[in-house]
């Protein structure tokens, strides 16, 4: 019987499923230890008095198994993928995938975000299907635009585009018409297109409803000739906008790209992280590499913030140390043909580390900046879960803001 040891502050326990080991040194938040076996997880999931936090963790684990797991799929993949498949666009400009690169500033991060398969694996614990349900329900609840037509979705800083693809794969054309994703990293864009080929199939089907463009989330004029119904900025991606001017530019671009009465969902770290940061803390987690027979053949260790990070309380910017170490148990088994392992040394290890400046926001800042761009805040949650209020002490670990374009 295998056990997973989890030691984490409460907010991180809400974020991570029980199947992922996490490590942290956090002096401002109480922590506790639990050891849960796979069999016990299944028992708890069936228990009538199971807490919402436990149910969420278990559902994330089950969702990951349904997807096959990023590593499981990629280690055993045999299918070929085409980057040049012909497709019929649905309201996309032909220039969407080639926004002038001269206008795109150099990324603040040229390592972590240029290795999209590692990033995808690190955040593979997210339950994209359930989160997309929340996102679409929020639009249906708070939008004042026409709800009798299928929605067109815009996702900014989309990374591997897992939320975009879940919207298309899990919802019919009568519900979700099409999705456009945008990211500053060309490597992420290419990777997201590969994911779309895998998840949505070849041209002529649902794949034609997805487009991925490389561009700046602050200014994406000309991305599409057709207005969008809803936009998403998830996984704390807005934290890369370090100044008020940057945020207002982003919100103003969204205001121009969306229909009146449309919705915008912004997911950020909970404000209590900002106000409890007497000193920087070390947070991280471990993702096991699992084959189809559930045998582990390695692991990915992630550090997202370290004790030596610098935090500027005036600018509210923390220089996050981001490090990932991918290693396999037997170097002779390294699948050299898989892009995830191309940079692995002969000892079976890949290591990347860099400093990523990220801004920490308060709720009132988002509200004020949104108003400057002609938006209004209509709701807030403590997770991508309608049952979690921002004020909940145990379950609220994110700041999810629902904004609406004023008519």
Coordinates of C-alpha atoms in Angstrom, one line a residue:
X1 CA 0.0 0.0 0.0
X2 CA 1.5 3.3 -1.0
X3 CA 1.1 6.5 1.0
X4 CA 1.5 10.1 0.0
X5 CA 2.8 12.5 2.7
X6 CA 1.4 16.0 2.5
X7 CA 2.7 18.8 4.7
X8 CA 1.3 22.2 3.7
X9 CA -0.4 25.3 4.9
X10 CA -4.2 25.3 4.5
X11 CA -4.3 27.4 1.4
X12 CA -1.9 25.1 -0.4
X13 CA -3.8 22.0 0.7
X14 CA -6.8 23.4 -1.1
X15 CA -4.8 23.8 -4.2
X16 CA -3.2 20.4 -4.4
X17 CA -4.8 17.0 -4.7
X18 CA -3.8 14.3 -2.2
X19 CA -2.0 12.4 -4.8
X20 CA 0.7 15.1 -5.1
X21 CA 3.3 15.5 -2.5
X22 CA 4.0 19.1 -1.5
X23 CA 6.6 20.7 0.6
X24 CA 6.7 24.2 2.1
X25 CA 8.2 26.3 4.8
X26 CA 5.6 28.9 5.8
X27 CA 5.9 30.8 9.0
X28 CA 2.7 32.9 8.7
X29 CA 0.2 30.1 8.1
X30 CA -0.6 27.1 10.4
X31 CA 0.3 23.7 8.8
X32 CA -0.4 20.1 9.5
X33 CA 0.5 16.6 8.2
X34 CA -1.6 13.9 6.7
X35 CA -0.9 10.6 5.2
X36 CA -3.6 9.2 2.9
X37 CA -3.5 5.9 0.9
X38 CA -5.2 5.6 -2.5
X39 CA -7.8 3.2 -1.0
X40 CA -8.5 5.7 1.8
X41 CA -9.0 8.4 -0.8
X42 CA -11.7 6.3 -2.5
X43 CA -13.3 5.7 0.8
X44 CA -13.4 9.3 1.8
X45 CA -14.8 10.3 -1.6
X46 CA -17.8 8.1 -0.9
X47 CA -18.3 9.4 2.7
X48 CA -21.4 11.4 3.2
X49 CA -19.6 13.9 5.5
X50 CA -16.7 14.5 3.2
X51 CA -15.6 18.2 3.2
X52 CA -15.8 20.3 0.0
X53 CA -12.0 20.6 0.0
X54 CA -11.5 16.8 0.1
X55 CA -14.1 16.3 -2.6
X56 CA -12.4 18.8 -4.8
X57 CA -9.0 17.1 -4.4
X58 CA -10.4 13.7 -5.1
X59 CA -12.3 15.0 -8.2
X60 CA -9.0 16.6 -9.5
X61 CA -7.3 13.2 -9.1
X62 CA -10.1 11.4 -11.0
X63 CA -10.1 14.0 -13.7
X64 CA -6.3 13.6 -14.2
X65 CA -6.8 9.8 -14.5
X66 CA -9.5 10.4 -17.1
X67 CA -7.1 12.5 -19.2
X68 CA -4.5 9.7 -18.9
X69 CA -2.1 12.2 -17.2
X70 CA 0.3 14.3 -19.2
X71 CA 3.3 12.1 -18.5
X72 CA 1.5 8.9 -19.1
X73 CA 0.3 10.0 -22.4
X74 CA 3.5 11.5 -23.6
X75 CA 5.8 8.6 -22.5
X76 CA 3.7 6.1 -24.4
X77 CA 2.6 8.2 -27.3
X78 CA 2.9 6.7 -30.7
X79 CA 0.5 8.9 -32.6
X80 CA 1.8 11.5 -35.0
X81 CA 0.7 15.1 -34.8
X82 CA 0.5 17.7 -37.6
X83 CA 1.4 21.3 -37.0
X84 CA 0.3 22.2 -40.5
X85 CA -3.2 20.7 -40.7
X86 CA -5.5 22.7 -42.9
X87 CA -8.4 24.2 -41.1
X88 CA -11.4 26.4 -41.8
X89 CA -11.5 29.4 -39.5
X90 CA -14.7 30.5 -37.7
X91 CA -14.6 34.3 -37.4
X92 CA -10.8 34.4 -37.0
X93 CA -8.6 36.8 -38.9
X94 CA -6.0 35.1 -41.0
X95 CA -3.4 37.3 -39.2
X96 CA -4.4 36.0 -35.8
X97 CA -1.5 33.6 -35.5
X98 CA 1.1 36.0 -36.8
X99 CA 0.6 39.3 -34.8
X100 CA 3.7 41.4 -35.5
X101 CA 6.5 40.1 -33.4
X102 CA 8.2 43.5 -33.5
X103 CA 5.5 44.8 -31.2
X104 CA 6.0 42.0 -28.6
X105 CA 8.4 42.8 -25.8
X106 CA 10.9 40.2 -24.6
X107 CA 9.4 37.9 -22.1
X108 CA 10.4 38.4 -18.5
X109 CA 10.9 34.6 -18.4
X110 CA 12.7 32.8 -21.2
X111 CA 13.2 29.4 -19.6
X112 CA 10.2 28.1 -17.7
X113 CA 7.7 29.3 -20.3
X114 CA 9.8 28.1 -23.1
X115 CA 9.6 24.6 -21.8
X116 CA 5.8 24.1 -22.1
X117 CA 5.7 20.4 -21.5
X118 CA 7.3 20.8 -18.0
X119 CA 4.9 23.7 -17.2
X120 CA 1.9 21.6 -18.4
X121 CA 3.0 18.7 -16.2
X122 CA 3.6 20.9 -13.2
X123 CA 0.0 22.2 -13.3
X124 CA -1.6 19.0 -14.5
X125 CA -3.4 18.6 -11.1
X126 CA -5.9 21.2 -12.1
X127 CA -9.4 19.9 -12.9
X128 CA -9.9 21.8 -16.1
X129 CA -13.3 20.2 -16.9
X130 CA -14.8 21.3 -13.6
X131 CA -13.2 24.7 -13.7
X132 CA -14.6 25.3 -17.2
X133 CA -18.1 24.4 -15.9
X134 CA -17.6 27.2 -13.3
X135 CA -16.4 29.7 -16.0
X136 CA -19.3 29.0 -18.3
X137 CA -21.8 29.1 -15.5
X138 CA -20.4 32.4 -14.3
X139 CA -20.9 33.9 -17.7
X140 CA -24.5 32.6 -17.9
X141 CA -25.2 34.0 -14.5
X142 CA -23.6 37.5 -14.8
X143 CA -23.6 38.3 -18.5
X144 CA -26.3 40.7 -19.8
X145 CA -25.5 40.0 -23.4
X146 CA -27.5 37.6 -25.6
X147 CA -27.4 34.2 -23.9
X148 CA -29.3 32.4 -26.7
X149 CA -26.2 32.0 -28.9
X150 CA -23.2 29.8 -28.5
X151 CA -20.3 31.6 -26.7
X152 CA -17.1 32.7 -28.3
X153 CA -14.3 32.5 -25.7
X154 CA -11.0 34.4 -25.5
X155 CA -8.3 33.1 -23.1
X156 CA -5.3 35.4 -22.5
X157 CA -1.9 34.0 -21.4
X158 CA -3.4 30.6 -22.1
X159 CA -0.2 28.6 -21.7
X160 CA -0.9 24.9 -22.7
X161 CA -4.5 26.0 -23.4
X162 CA -6.0 23.3 -21.3
X163 CA -9.1 25.4 -20.2
X164 CA -9.7 26.4 -23.9
X165 CA -9.5 22.8 -25.1
X166 CA -11.7 21.5 -22.3
X167 CA -14.4 24.1 -23.3
X168 CA -14.4 22.7 -26.8
X169 CA -14.0 19.0 -26.0
X170 CA -16.6 18.9 -23.2
X171 CA -19.2 21.2 -24.7
X172 CA -21.1 21.0 -28.0
X173 CA -21.1 23.7 -30.7
X174 CA -24.6 24.7 -29.5
X175 CA -23.0 25.8 -26.2
X176 CA -19.4 26.8 -27.1
X177 CA -19.0 28.2 -30.6
X178 CA -15.2 28.7 -30.7
X179 CA -12.1 29.7 -28.7
X180 CA -9.2 32.0 -29.4
X181 CA -6.1 31.6 -27.1
X182 CA -3.3 34.1 -26.8
X183 CA 0.2 33.8 -25.3
X184 CA 3.4 35.7 -25.4
X185 CA 5.6 32.5 -25.7
X186 CA 5.8 31.0 -29.2
X187 CA 6.8 27.7 -27.6
X188 CA 3.6 27.7 -25.6
X189 CA 1.6 28.5 -28.7
X190 CA 3.1 25.7 -30.7
X191 CA 2.6 23.3 -27.8
X192 CA -1.0 24.4 -27.3
X193 CA -1.6 23.7 -31.0
X194 CA -0.2 20.2 -30.6
X195 CA -2.5 19.7 -27.6
X196 CA -5.4 20.8 -29.8
X197 CA -4.5 18.3 -32.5
X198 CA -4.5 15.6 -29.8
X199 CA -7.6 16.6 -27.9
X200 CA -9.8 17.9 -30.7
X201 CA -8.8 15.7 -33.7
X202 CA -8.0 16.7 -37.2
X203 CA -9.3 19.5 -39.4
X204 CA -12.9 19.4 -40.3
X205 CA -14.2 18.8 -36.8
X206 CA -14.0 20.6 -33.5
X207 CA -10.4 21.5 -34.2
X208 CA -11.6 24.1 -36.6
X209 CA -13.2 26.0 -33.7
X210 CA -9.8 26.6 -32.0
X211 CA -7.2 29.2 -32.9
X212 CA -4.0 30.1 -31.0
X213 CA -2.1 33.4 -31.5
X214 CA 1.2 34.6 -30.2
X215 CA 0.8 38.1 -28.8
X216 CA 0.9 40.5 -25.9
X217 CA -2.1 40.4 -23.5
X218 CA -1.9 44.1 -23.1
X219 CA -2.6 44.9 -26.7
X220 CA -4.1 42.4 -29.2
X221 CA -6.0 44.6 -31.6
X222 CA -6.8 42.8 -34.8
X223 CA -6.9 39.4 -33.2
X224 CA -10.4 38.7 -34.4
X225 CA -13.0 40.5 -36.5
X226 CA -15.8 39.0 -34.4
X227 CA -16.5 40.1 -30.8
X228 CA -16.1 37.7 -28.0
X229 CA -18.7 36.8 -25.3
X230 CA -16.4 36.0 -22.4
X231 CA -12.7 36.2 -21.6
X232 CA -10.5 34.3 -19.1
X233 CA -7.2 35.2 -17.5
X234 CA -6.4 32.2 -15.3
X235 CA -3.6 30.6 -13.2
X236 CA -2.5 34.0 -11.8
X237 CA -1.3 35.2 -15.3
X238 CA -2.3 38.8 -14.6
X239 CA 0.5 38.9 -12.0
X240 CA 2.9 39.3 -14.9
X241 CA 1.5 42.8 -15.4
X242 CA 3.6 44.7 -12.9
X243 CA 2.2 48.2 -13.3
X244 CA -1.3 49.8 -13.2
X245 CA -0.8 51.1 -16.8
X246 CA -0.2 47.5 -18.0
X247 CA -3.4 46.2 -16.3
X248 CA -5.5 49.1 -17.7
X249 CA -4.1 48.4 -21.2
X250 CA -5.1 44.8 -20.8
X251 CA -8.6 45.6 -19.5
X252 CA -9.1 48.2 -22.2
X253 CA -8.1 45.8 -24.9
X254 CA -10.6 43.3 -23.5
X255 CA -13.3 45.9 -23.4
X256 CA -12.7 46.5 -27.1
X257 CA -12.7 42.8 -28.0
X258 CA -15.8 41.9 -26.1
X259 CA -19.5 42.5 -26.7
X260 CA -21.3 44.9 -24.3
X261 CA -22.5 43.0 -21.2
X262 CA -19.9 40.3 -21.7
X263 CA -17.9 38.8 -18.8
X264 CA -14.2 38.5 -17.8
X265 CA -12.9 36.0 -15.3
X266 CA -9.6 36.8 -13.6
X267 CA -8.0 34.3 -11.2
X268 CA -5.3 35.5 -8.9
X269 CA -3.7 34.5 -5.6
X270 CA -5.8 35.3 -2.5
X271 CA -5.0 38.7 -1.0
X272 CA -4.2 37.1 2.4
X273 CA -0.9 36.0 0.8
X274 CA 0.0 39.6 0.3
X275 CA -0.9 40.8 3.8
X276 CA 0.6 37.8 5.6
X277 CA 3.9 38.1 3.8
X278 CA 6.1 39.1 6.7
X279 CA 8.8 37.2 4.9
X280 CA 9.0 35.2 1.7
X281 CA 8.3 31.5 2.0
X282 CA 9.2 28.4 0.1
X283 CA 6.4 26.6 -1.6
X284 CA 6.5 23.6 -3.9
X285 CA 5.1 20.2 -4.8
X286 CA 6.1 16.9 -6.5
X287 CA 4.3 15.3 -9.4
X288 CA 5.0 11.6 -9.9
X289 CA 5.7 10.3 -13.5
X290 CA 3.4 7.4 -13.9
X291 CA 3.1 4.8 -16.7
X292 CA -0.2 3.3 -17.9
X293 CA 0.2 0.5 -15.4
X294 CA 0.5 3.1 -12.6
X295 CA 4.1 2.3 -12.0
X296 CA 6.2 5.4 -11.2
X297 CA 9.3 5.8 -13.3
X298 CA 10.3 9.3 -12.1
X299 CA 9.1 12.6 -10.8
X300 CA 9.0 16.4 -11.4
X301 CA 9.8 18.6 -8.4
X302 CA 8.6 22.1 -8.5
X303 CA 9.6 25.1 -6.4
X304 CA 7.3 28.2 -6.9
X305 CA 8.7 30.8 -4.6
X306 CA 11.7 30.4 -2.2
X307 CA 12.8 31.9 1.1
X308 CA 15.4 34.1 -0.5
X309 CA 13.0 35.8 -2.8
X310 CA 12.9 39.6 -2.6
X311 CA 9.5 41.3 -2.0
X312 CA 8.9 45.0 -2.7
X313 CA 6.0 46.0 -0.5
X314 CA 5.6 49.3 -2.2
X315 CA 5.3 47.9 -5.7
X316 CA 3.7 44.7 -4.4
X317 CA 6.1 42.7 -6.6
X318 CA 7.8 39.5 -5.5
X319 CA 10.7 38.1 -7.5
X320 CA 9.6 34.5 -7.5
X321 CA 12.2 31.8 -7.7
X322 CA 10.8 29.2 -10.0
X323 CA 12.7 25.9 -10.4
X324 CA 11.7 22.6 -11.9
X325 CA 13.7 19.3 -11.7
X326 CA 12.6 16.4 -13.9
X327 CA 14.3 13.1 -13.2
X328 CA 13.7 9.4 -14.2
X329 CA 14.6 6.4 -12.1
X330 CA 16.4 4.6 -14.9
X331 CA 18.3 6.9 -17.3
X332 CA 18.4 4.0 -19.9
X333 CA 14.6 4.4 -20.2
X334 CA 14.7 8.0 -21.3
X335 CA 12.4 8.3 -24.3
X336 CA 14.7 10.4 -26.5
X337 CA 12.1 11.0 -29.1
X338 CA 9.8 12.8 -26.6
X339 CA 10.3 16.6 -26.5
X340 CA 9.9 16.6 -22.7
X341 CA 13.1 14.6 -22.3
X342 CA 15.3 16.2 -25.0
X343 CA 17.3 18.3 -22.6
X344 CA 17.8 15.5 -20.0
X345 CA 21.4 14.8 -19.1
X346 CA 22.9 11.3 -19.1
X347 CA 22.0 10.9 -15.4
X348 CA 18.3 11.2 -16.3
X349 CA 17.8 14.8 -15.0
X350 CA 16.6 18.1 -16.4
X351 CA 16.9 21.2 -14.2
X352 CA 15.7 24.8 -14.9
X353 CA 15.6 27.7 -12.5
X354 CA 14.9 31.4 -12.9
X355 CA 13.5 34.5 -11.2
X356 CA 10.1 35.6 -12.3
X357 CA 8.8 39.0 -11.1
X358 CA 5.1 38.8 -10.2
X359 CA 2.7 41.4 -8.7
X360 CA 0.3 40.6 -5.9
X361 CA -3.1 42.3 -6.1
X362 CA -5.8 43.2 -3.7
X363 CA -9.5 43.0 -4.5
X364 CA -10.0 46.7 -4.4
X365 CA -7.1 47.3 -6.8
X366 CA -8.7 45.0 -9.4
X367 CA -12.1 46.7 -8.9
X368 CA -10.6 50.2 -9.4
X369 CA -8.4 49.2 -12.4
X370 CA -11.4 47.6 -14.0
X371 CA -13.5 50.8 -13.6
X372 CA -10.7 52.7 -15.4
X373 CA -11.3 50.5 -18.4
X374 CA -15.1 50.7 -18.5
X375 CA -15.6 47.4 -16.6
X376 CA -17.5 46.6 -13.4
X377 CA -16.9 43.9 -10.8
X378 CA -20.1 41.9 -10.4
X379 CA -19.0 38.9 -8.2
X380 CA -16.0 37.4 -6.4
X381 CA -15.1 33.9 -5.2
X382 CA -12.4 32.2 -3.3
X383 CA -11.8 29.5 -5.9
X384 CA -13.1 28.5 -9.3
X385 CA -16.0 27.1 -7.4
X386 CA -19.4 28.9 -6.9
X387 CA -19.7 27.4 -3.3
X388 CA -16.5 29.1 -2.1
X389 CA -16.7 32.7 -0.9
X390 CA -13.6 34.8 -0.7
X391 CA -14.1 35.2 3.0
X392 CA -14.0 31.5 3.8
X393 CA -11.1 30.8 6.0
X394 CA -10.4 27.2 5.0
X395 CA -11.6 26.8 1.4
X396 CA -10.8 30.2 -0.1
X397 CA -7.3 30.1 -1.6
X398 CA -7.7 32.1 -4.8
X399 CA -9.1 35.5 -5.7
X400 CA -11.6 35.0 -8.6
X401 CA -13.1 38.2 -9.9
X402 CA -16.0 38.3 -12.3
X403 CA -16.0 41.5 -14.3
X404 CA -18.5 42.7 -16.9
X405 CA -18.3 45.1 -19.8
X406 CA -20.6 48.1 -19.2
X407 CA -23.2 48.5 -21.8

